[in-house]
Structure formats: C-alpha cells, structure tokens
CSV table of C-alpha atoms in Angstrom, one decimal:
chain,number,residue,atom,x,y,z
A,1,MET,CA,0.0,0.0,0.0
A,2,SER,CA,2.8,2.4,0.9
A,3,ASN,CA,4.6,1.7,-2.4
A,4,THR,CA,1.4,2.4,-4.3
A,5,THR,CA,1.0,5.7,-2.5
A,6,THR,CA,4.6,6.7,-3.2
A,7,LEU,CA,4.2,5.8,-6.9
A,8,ARG,CA,1.1,7.8,-7.2
A,9,SER,CA,2.7,10.8,-5.5
A,10,ASN,CA,5.8,10.7,-7.8
A,11,THR,CA,3.5,10.3,-10.8
A,12,THR,CA,1.5,13.3,-9.7
A,13,VAL,CA,4.6,15.5,-9.2
A,14,ALA,CA,6.0,14.4,-12.5
A,15,PHE,CA,2.7,15.1,-14.2
A,16,SER,CA,2.4,18.5,-12.6
A,17,LEU,CA,5.9,19.5,-13.7
A,18,ASP,CA,5.4,18.3,-17.3
A,19,TYR,CA,2.1,20.2,-17.3
A,20,TYR,CA,3.7,23.5,-16.2
A,21,TYR,CA,6.7,22.9,-18.4
A,22,ALA,CA,4.2,22.8,-21.4
A,23,LEU,CA,2.1,25.7,-20.0
A,24,TYR,CA,4.8,28.2,-19.2
A,25,VAL,CA,6.5,29.1,-22.5
A,26,ASN,CA,9.0,32.0,-22.6
A,27,PRO,CA,7.5,35.0,-24.4
A,28,PRO,CA,9.2,35.9,-27.7
A,29,VAL,CA,10.7,39.1,-26.2
A,30,VAL,CA,12.3,37.0,-23.5
A,31,VAL,CA,13.8,34.6,-26.0
A,32,GLY,CA,15.0,37.5,-28.1
A,33,ILE,CA,16.8,39.1,-25.1
A,34,PHE,CA,18.6,35.9,-24.3
A,35,ARG,CA,19.3,35.0,-28.0
A,36,PHE,CA,20.5,38.4,-29.2
A,37,GLY,CA,21.2,40.5,-26.1
A,38,TYR,CA,23.4,38.2,-24.1
A,39,PRO,CA,25.9,37.5,-26.9
A,40,ILE,CA,26.7,41.2,-26.8
A,41,ILE,CA,27.3,41.0,-23.1
A,42,PHE,CA,29.5,37.9,-23.5
A,43,LEU,CA,31.6,39.5,-26.3
A,44,PHE,CA,32.4,42.6,-24.3
A,45,GLY,CA,32.3,41.0,-20.9
A,46,PHE,CA,34.7,38.1,-21.3
A,47,ILE,CA,37.2,40.2,-23.4
A,48,GLY,CA,36.9,43.0,-20.8
A,49,SER,CA,37.4,40.7,-17.8
A,50,ILE,CA,40.5,39.1,-19.4
A,51,GLY,CA,41.8,42.6,-20.1
A,52,SER,CA,41.2,43.8,-16.5
A,53,LEU,CA,42.7,40.7,-15.0
A,54,LEU,CA,45.8,41.0,-17.2
A,55,THR,CA,46.2,44.7,-16.4
A,56,PHE,CA,45.7,44.5,-12.6
A,57,SER,CA,48.0,41.5,-12.5
A,58,ARG,CA,50.8,44.0,-13.4
A,59,VAL,CA,53.1,44.1,-10.4
A,60,THR,CA,52.8,47.9,-10.2
A,61,LEU,CA,49.1,47.6,-9.6
A,62,ARG,CA,48.7,44.4,-7.6
A,63,LYS,CA,51.1,45.8,-5.0
A,64,VAL,CA,48.3,48.3,-4.2
A,65,SER,CA,45.4,47.0,-2.1
A,66,THR,CA,42.9,48.6,-4.5
A,67,GLY,CA,44.5,46.8,-7.4
A,68,CYS,CA,44.1,43.4,-5.6
A,69,LEU,CA,40.4,44.2,-5.0
A,70,PHE,CA,39.9,44.9,-8.7
A,71,ILE,CA,41.4,41.5,-9.5
A,72,VAL,CA,38.8,39.9,-7.2
A,73,LEU,CA,36.1,42.0,-9.0
A,74,GLY,CA,37.3,40.7,-12.4
A,75,ILE,CA,37.2,37.1,-11.2
A,76,SER,CA,33.7,37.5,-9.7
A,77,ASP,CA,32.4,39.2,-12.9
A,78,THR,CA,33.8,36.3,-15.0
A,79,ILE,CA,31.9,33.8,-12.8
A,80,PHE,CA,28.7,35.7,-13.2
A,81,LEU,CA,29.0,35.9,-17.0
A,82,SER,CA,29.8,32.1,-17.2
A,83,MET,CA,26.6,31.3,-15.4
A,84,CYS,CA,24.7,33.6,-17.8
A,85,VAL,CA,26.1,31.5,-20.7
A,86,ILE,CA,24.0,28.6,-19.3
A,87,ASP,CA,20.9,30.7,-19.3
A,88,PHE,CA,21.7,31.8,-22.9
A,89,VAL,CA,21.9,28.2,-24.0
A,90,GLU,CA,18.7,27.1,-22.3
A,91,PHE,CA,16.4,30.1,-22.8
A,92,GLY,CA,18.0,31.8,-25.8
A,93,LEU,CA,19.0,28.9,-28.0
A,94,GLN,CA,16.2,26.9,-26.3
A,95,ILE,CA,18.2,23.8,-25.8
A,96,PRO,CA,16.3,22.0,-23.1
A,97,PHE,CA,18.2,20.6,-20.1
A,98,TYR,CA,15.1,19.1,-18.4
A,99,HIS,CA,14.9,15.3,-18.8
A,100,HIS,CA,18.5,15.2,-19.9
A,101,ILE,CA,20.4,16.1,-16.7
A,102,GLN,CA,19.7,16.0,-12.9
A,103,TYR,CA,17.9,19.3,-13.0
A,104,ASP,CA,17.7,19.8,-9.2
A,105,SER,CA,21.4,19.6,-8.8
A,106,PHE,CA,21.9,21.7,-11.9
A,107,CYS,CA,19.7,24.4,-10.4
A,108,ARG,CA,21.5,24.4,-7.1
A,109,PHE,CA,24.9,24.8,-8.8
A,110,ARG,CA,23.7,27.5,-11.2
A,111,SER,CA,21.8,29.6,-8.7
A,112,PHE,CA,24.5,29.3,-6.0
A,113,ALA,CA,27.3,30.4,-8.3
A,114,LEU,CA,25.2,33.2,-9.8
A,115,TYR,CA,24.0,34.7,-6.5
A,116,VAL,CA,27.4,34.3,-4.7
A,117,SER,CA,29.2,36.1,-7.6
A,118,GLN,CA,26.6,38.9,-7.6
A,119,VAL,CA,27.0,39.6,-3.9
A,120,LEU,CA,30.8,39.2,-4.1
A,121,SER,CA,31.0,41.8,-6.9
A,122,ALA,CA,28.8,44.3,-5.0
A,123,TRP,CA,30.6,44.0,-1.7
A,124,THR,CA,34.0,44.0,-3.4
A,125,LEU,CA,33.0,47.5,-4.7
A,126,VAL,CA,32.1,48.4,-1.2
A,127,ALA,CA,35.6,47.2,-0.1
A,128,ILE,CA,37.2,49.3,-2.8
A,129,SER,CA,35.2,52.3,-1.6
A,130,PHE,CA,36.3,51.6,2.0
A,131,ASP,CA,39.9,51.3,0.9
A,132,ARG,CA,39.8,54.7,-0.9
A,133,TRP,CA,38.0,56.2,2.1
A,134,ILE,CA,40.7,55.1,4.5
A,135,ARG,CA,43.4,56.5,2.2
A,136,THR,CA,41.5,59.9,2.1
A,137,ARG,CA,40.5,60.0,5.8
A,138,PHE,CA,43.7,58.6,7.3
A,139,PRO,CA,46.4,59.4,4.7
A,140,TYR,CA,49.3,58.9,7.1
A,141,LYS,CA,48.1,55.6,8.4
A,142,SER,CA,46.8,54.2,5.1
A,143,SER,CA,50.2,52.6,4.1
A,144,SER,CA,49.9,50.3,7.1
A,145,ILE,CA,46.2,49.7,7.0
A,146,CYS,CA,45.6,49.4,3.2
A,147,THR,CA,47.8,46.5,2.3
A,148,PRO,CA,47.2,43.7,-0.3
A,149,LYS,CA,47.3,41.1,2.5
A,150,LYS,CA,44.6,42.9,4.6
A,151,ALA,CA,42.5,43.5,1.4
A,152,MET,CA,42.6,39.7,0.7
A,153,LEU,CA,41.6,39.0,4.3
A,154,LEU,CA,38.6,41.3,3.9
A,155,VAL,CA,37.6,39.5,0.7
A,156,PHE,CA,37.9,36.1,2.4
A,157,ILE,CA,35.6,37.3,5.2
A,158,ILE,CA,33.1,38.6,2.7
A,159,LEU,CA,33.2,35.4,0.7
A,160,LEU,CA,32.6,33.3,3.8
A,161,LEU,CA,29.6,35.3,4.8
A,162,ASP,CA,28.4,35.3,1.2
A,163,ILE,CA,28.6,31.5,1.0
A,164,GLY,CA,26.9,31.1,4.4
A,165,ILE,CA,24.0,33.4,3.4
A,166,HIS,CA,23.4,31.3,0.2
A,167,SER,CA,24.0,27.9,1.7
A,168,HIS,CA,20.3,27.1,1.8
A,169,ILE,CA,20.3,27.0,-2.0
A,170,LEU,CA,22.5,23.9,-1.8
A,171,THR,CA,20.0,22.0,0.2
A,172,PRO,CA,17.2,19.7,-1.1
A,173,LEU,CA,14.7,22.5,-0.4
A,174,TYR,CA,16.0,24.2,-3.5
A,175,GLY,CA,15.9,22.9,-7.0
A,176,MET,CA,13.7,22.6,-10.0
A,177,LEU,CA,10.5,24.7,-10.1
A,178,ILE,CA,9.3,25.2,-13.7
A,179,PRO,CA,12.1,24.0,-15.9
A,180,GLY,CA,12.6,25.9,-19.1
A,181,PHE,CA,10.8,29.1,-18.0
A,182,ALA,CA,13.4,31.9,-17.6
A,183,MET,CA,12.1,33.6,-14.5
A,184,ILE,CA,11.4,30.6,-12.3
A,185,ALA,CA,13.1,27.6,-13.9
A,186,CYS,CA,14.8,27.1,-10.5
A,187,GLY,CA,13.5,27.9,-7.1
A,188,PRO,CA,12.1,26.2,-3.9
A,189,THR,CA,10.8,22.8,-4.6
A,190,ILE,CA,7.1,22.4,-4.7
A,191,TYR,CA,7.1,20.2,-1.6
A,192,SER,CA,9.3,22.5,0.5
A,193,GLY,CA,6.4,24.0,2.4
A,194,SER,CA,7.4,27.0,4.6
A,195,TYR,CA,10.7,27.4,2.7
A,196,PHE,CA,8.6,28.0,-0.4
A,197,LEU,CA,6.9,31.0,1.3
A,198,PHE,CA,10.2,32.2,2.7
A,199,TYR,CA,11.9,32.2,-0.7
A,200,PHE,CA,9.3,34.2,-2.5
A,201,LEU,CA,8.3,36.6,0.3
A,202,ASP,CA,11.4,37.1,2.4
A,203,TRP,CA,14.4,35.9,0.4
A,204,SER,CA,13.6,38.2,-2.5
A,205,ILE,CA,13.8,41.2,-0.1
A,206,ILE,CA,17.0,40.0,1.4
A,207,GLN,CA,18.5,39.7,-2.1
A,208,ILE,CA,17.6,43.3,-2.9
A,209,LEU,CA,19.1,44.5,0.3
A,210,ILE,CA,22.5,42.6,0.1
A,211,ILE,CA,23.0,42.9,-3.7
A,212,SER,CA,21.8,46.4,-4.3
A,213,LEU,CA,20.5,48.7,-1.6
A,214,ILE,CA,22.9,48.2,1.3
A,215,PRO,CA,26.0,48.3,-1.0
A,216,VAL,CA,24.6,51.4,-2.7
A,217,VAL,CA,24.1,53.2,0.6
A,218,LEU,CA,27.5,52.4,1.9
A,219,MET,CA,29.3,53.3,-1.3
A,220,LEU,CA,27.4,56.7,-1.4
A,221,ILE,CA,28.4,57.4,2.2
A,222,PHE,CA,32.1,56.7,1.4
A,223,LEU,CA,32.0,58.7,-1.8
A,224,ILE,CA,30.4,61.7,-0.2
A,225,ASP,CA,32.9,61.7,2.7
A,226,ILE,CA,35.8,61.3,0.3
A,227,TYR,CA,34.5,64.3,-1.7
A,228,LEU,CA,34.1,66.4,1.3
A,229,ASN,CA,37.7,65.6,2.5
A,230,ILE,CA,39.1,66.3,-0.9
A,231,GLN,CA,37.4,69.7,-1.0
A,232,ALA,CA,38.6,70.5,2.5
A,233,ARG,CA,42.2,69.8,1.5
A,234,LYS,CA,41.9,71.9,-1.6
A,235,ARG,CA,41.0,74.9,0.6
A,236,ALA,CA,43.9,74.2,2.9
A,237,VAL,CA,47.2,76.0,2.0
A,238,ILE,CA,50.2,73.8,2.8
A,239,GLN,CA,53.7,74.9,2.0
A,240,PRO,CA,56.1,72.2,0.8
A,241,THR,CA,58.9,71.5,3.2
A,242,HIS,CA,60.8,68.8,1.4
A,243,GLY,CA,63.3,68.7,-1.4
A,244,SER,CA,62.5,68.3,-5.1
A,245,HIS,CA,63.2,64.5,-5.1
A,246,GLU,CA,60.7,64.0,-2.2
A,247,HIS,CA,58.3,66.3,-3.9
A,248,ASN,CA,58.4,64.3,-7.1
A,249,ARG,CA,57.8,61.1,-5.3
A,250,SER,CA,54.9,62.7,-3.3
A,251,GLN,CA,53.4,64.0,-6.5
A,252,TYR,CA,53.5,60.6,-8.1
A,253,GLN,CA,51.9,59.0,-5.1
A,254,LYS,CA,49.1,61.5,-5.3
A,255,ASN,CA,48.6,60.8,-9.0
A,256,LEU,CA,48.5,57.1,-8.4
A,257,GLN,CA,45.9,57.4,-5.7
A,258,ARG,CA,43.9,59.9,-7.8
A,259,GLN,CA,43.9,57.4,-10.7
A,260,MET,CA,42.8,54.6,-8.3
A,261,PHE,CA,40.0,56.9,-7.1
A,262,ILE,CA,38.9,57.4,-10.8
A,263,LEU,CA,38.8,53.6,-11.3
A,264,MET,CA,36.7,53.2,-8.2
A,265,LEU,CA,34.3,56.1,-9.2
A,266,THR,CA,33.6,54.7,-12.7
A,267,SER,CA,33.0,51.2,-11.3
A,268,ILE,CA,30.6,52.4,-8.7
A,269,GLY,CA,28.9,54.6,-11.3
A,270,ILE,CA,28.2,51.6,-13.5
A,271,PHE,CA,27.0,49.6,-10.5
A,272,LEU,CA,24.5,52.3,-9.5
A,273,ILE,CA,23.2,52.9,-13.1
A,274,THR,CA,22.7,49.2,-13.9
A,275,THR,CA,21.6,47.9,-10.5
A,276,LEU,CA,19.2,50.4,-9.1
A,277,PRO,CA,16.5,50.0,-11.9
A,278,VAL,CA,16.3,46.3,-11.2
A,279,ALA,CA,16.0,46.8,-7.4
A,280,THR,CA,13.4,49.6,-7.9
A,281,TYR,CA,11.3,47.4,-10.2
A,282,LYS,CA,11.4,44.5,-7.8
A,283,ILE,CA,10.3,46.7,-4.9
A,284,THR,CA,7.6,48.6,-6.7
A,285,SER,CA,6.1,45.9,-9.0
A,286,ALA,CA,2.6,45.2,-7.9
A,287,ARG,CA,1.8,41.8,-6.5
A,288,GLN,CA,-1.2,40.3,-8.2
A,289,SER,CA,-3.6,37.7,-6.9
A,290,ASN,CA,-3.4,35.8,-10.2
A,291,ILE,CA,0.2,34.5,-10.1
A,292,SER,CA,0.1,33.0,-13.6
A,293,THR,CA,-1.0,36.3,-15.1
A,294,ALA,CA,1.5,38.3,-13.1
A,295,ILE,CA,4.4,36.1,-14.2
A,296,MET,CA,3.6,36.4,-17.8
A,297,GLN,CA,3.1,40.2,-17.6
A,298,VAL,CA,6.4,40.9,-15.8
A,299,ALA,CA,8.6,38.3,-17.6
A,300,GLY,CA,9.7,40.6,-20.4
A,301,VAL,CA,10.4,43.6,-18.1
A,302,TRP,CA,12.2,41.4,-15.5
A,303,ILE,CA,14.5,39.7,-18.1
A,304,GLY,CA,15.1,43.0,-19.8
A,305,LEU,CA,16.2,44.7,-16.6
A,306,GLY,CA,18.3,41.6,-15.8
A,307,TRP,CA,20.1,42.0,-19.1
A,308,PHE,CA,20.7,45.7,-18.3
A,309,GLN,CA,22.1,44.7,-14.9
A,310,SER,CA,24.5,42.3,-16.5
A,311,LEU,CA,26.2,45.3,-18.1
A,312,ASN,CA,27.6,45.9,-14.7
A,313,TYR,CA,29.7,42.8,-15.1
A,314,ALA,CA,30.8,43.5,-18.6
A,315,LEU,CA,31.8,47.2,-18.9
A,316,HIS,CA,34.4,47.8,-16.1
A,317,PHE,CA,37.4,47.3,-18.4
A,318,TYR,CA,36.1,49.8,-21.0
A,319,SER,CA,35.2,52.5,-18.4
A,320,HIS,CA,38.7,52.1,-16.9
A,321,CYS,CA,40.3,52.5,-20.3
A,322,LEU,CA,38.2,55.6,-21.0
A,323,THR,CA,38.8,57.4,-17.7
A,324,SER,CA,42.2,56.4,-16.3
A,325,THR,CA,45.5,57.2,-17.9
A,326,LEU,CA,47.2,54.9,-15.5
A,327,PHE,CA,45.0,51.9,-16.5
A,328,ARG,CA,45.6,52.6,-20.2
A,329,LYS,CA,49.3,52.8,-19.6
A,330,GLU,CA,49.5,49.6,-17.7
A,331,PHE,CA,47.3,47.7,-20.1
A,332,MET,CA,49.5,48.7,-23.1
A,333,LEU,CA,52.6,47.8,-21.2
A,334,GLN,CA,51.1,44.4,-20.4
A,335,MET,CA,50.1,43.8,-24.0
A,336,LYS,CA,53.7,44.7,-25.1
A,337,TYR,CA,55.1,42.3,-22.5
A,338,LEU,CA,52.9,39.4,-23.6
A,339,ALA,CA,53.9,40.2,-27.2
A,340,GLY,CA,57.5,39.6,-26.3
A,341,ASP,CA,58.7,43.0,-25.4
A,342,LYS,CA,60.6,42.4,-22.2
A,343,ARG,CA,61.3,46.1,-21.8
A,344,ALA,CA,57.6,46.5,-20.8
A,345,ARG,CA,58.1,44.4,-17.7
A,346,ALA,CA,58.1,46.5,-14.5
A,347,ASN,CA,61.6,46.9,-13.2
A,348,LYS,CA,62.9,46.5,-9.7
A,349,MET,CA,62.8,50.2,-8.9
A,350,GLU,CA,59.1,50.5,-10.0
A,351,VAL,CA,58.2,47.5,-7.8
A,352,THR,CA,59.9,48.8,-4.8
A,353,ALA,CA,58.5,52.3,-5.3
A,354,THR,CA,54.9,50.9,-5.6
A,355,ALA,CA,55.3,48.9,-2.4
A,356,PHE,CA,56.4,51.9,-0.5
A,357,GLY,CA,54.3,54.5,-2.3
A,358,THR,CA,57.2,56.2,-4.0
A,359,GLN,CA,57.0,55.5,-7.7
A,360,THR,CA,58.2,57.7,-10.5
A,361,GLN,CA,55.6,59.9,-12.0
A,362,VAL,CA,53.1,58.6,-14.6
A,363,ARG,CA,52.5,61.0,-17.5
C-alpha cells in the first residue's frame, strides 16, 4: 500500500511539472533578449574581464590594495558571466536541459554560483570604496592599513559570509521549479512548504538588500565623505617643506591614488546605473492575486532589466580605459610584454616604489 501511494505521489509530481513545463512558454521578447542581447554581453564582458585581470596583475598595480580588489572583482564578474552562458543556451538557444540532466542539482549549482558572484561583486566594490575612504580620511596611516594582505583577508571574510548566506540554496529544499521558463526555472521545490513562502516573500527582499540597496548606501556614504575631504584639503594651503626629489615622489603617489579613485568612481557609477533600476522594479512591482497572469506580464520587463544589470559585469574594463591614464598605460605595457617586449616588464625600482608608495611619476 505504501509503495502504491509513493508511486502515485511521484507520478502526480511528474505530471504537474510536465504540465507546467508545457504551459509556461517563454514569451518571444524573453527569447529575443537571451538570444541576441546576451551574446553582446559575452563579447564585451569576457574580453573586458580578461583585459582587466591582465592589467591589474601587473606588479605595479597588484602591489596596491585597490588593485588586488579589482582582481577579485574581475574574477567575480567572470563567474557571473559564465553562469549567464548557461541561461543563454537554455532560454535563448532553447536547448532543453530538463529530462537530460539531474535538474535539481543543476539548479543548485547555477543559482548558488550566480548569487554568490553577484554579492561578491557588489561587496568588493564596497571594499574598494572603503579602501579609498581610509586613504583619504587617514592618509598617514593608510600605508599600514591598506595592504594587499589585509585586502585579501577582507575579501575572504566577505566570501565566507556570502557562502553562508546562500548555503540554503545547496539543500534539497531548492531545485527545479518550472524548468525551461526563464524567471522561475529554479527555485524552492514544490514540496518545501514553509521554505517556499520564505523564498518568495522574504528571500527576495534579502537579495535586494544585500545585492543592491545596502552596498549602494555604503558606497554613497564613502563617496560623499571622500569628496568632502578632498574639497577641504583643496582649501587648505600647505607649503612644501621637502626637497625636489621627495616632492616628485609625493606627486607621483598623489597621482597614483587619484587614478585609483577614478577607477573606483567609474566602477561604482556603472553599478549604480545598472543595479538600481532592477532593485526599484522588484520593490515597486505590484503583487497580483493571479500568479500566472503576473508572471507572464512581468517576464519581459524582468528579463530585460536583468540584461541591463548584466552590463555591470561587462563594462568595467572599458570604463577604466576611457577614464584612467594609469590603467591605459599599464594595459598597453602588459600587451607589449605578452607580445614579447621584455622592456615592458616592471623593473625592480618600480616594484619597490609601488610597495612603499614612492613611484616615479606617470605621465
């Protein structure tokens, strides 16, 4: 009797999933966004991520804590883009994974990597803002506080918390929901009970907070205080008391930190522009009593805003090239070095100068 009941239950679940799999078909606009929009993201994103990683791996940049944080940002962006490739294949090219793989495990892996990389990218930008804030607020202590080792320790703590927050996605409570439908292919399993309600009512709010709103607030606080400090120092009249050699080294260090500030500012600007519309829509979109109707109505807008948010993970390299002379210089030197020009390799003097904040001036 027990075996018969179990068999009926499994048959009912399978029938329900197949029924919804046939009922929920991605609207043409959703398929179009995945099929034609995401390849543009991949083209610029992967090339840009490789370019950023190569540039910030230059010894003159990775000796600076901010440069190390930008390396982490590049890795996190690459992971996010890689997960988007899976969505492109399933929802854009419409190659079904359901019935061909263990879809529950597939959902856990895809969603976990996607969400963890999103949070890591957002909070790495917060860490970059914090790093620049310390250098502005405590300039004489920053050389001992803002070190690559401490920056990596901070990233490790962020990653541990990030993994802990998303650990529930790796449990059997999470898996296949409506396979093949872009918005809710993965989610809480239909038999998860209270977790089902938690995921759609509470977890969505938590995601908005930790991916968008809290990072945005913190970054704006740091930026405003940095701006006020810079303005205050411009009004202060300080007579130089050191020789020309010390003056040149001091000027280079100021230029280096200014260039790093520009890199931070452009990255945060892209994050604000691409993330806030998604967060705003998720908060303000009306909840309708007819779930089926609501899902079909918001699918196009939701996926479209998701594509727009993906620009955040694809455009950092190009914004850095456009706004920072230091980044362009280091990128070109790295390209020359990879092409076989050993003269483009940072020499011992540059490495030592970077480590102690006393490099020669960048023009």
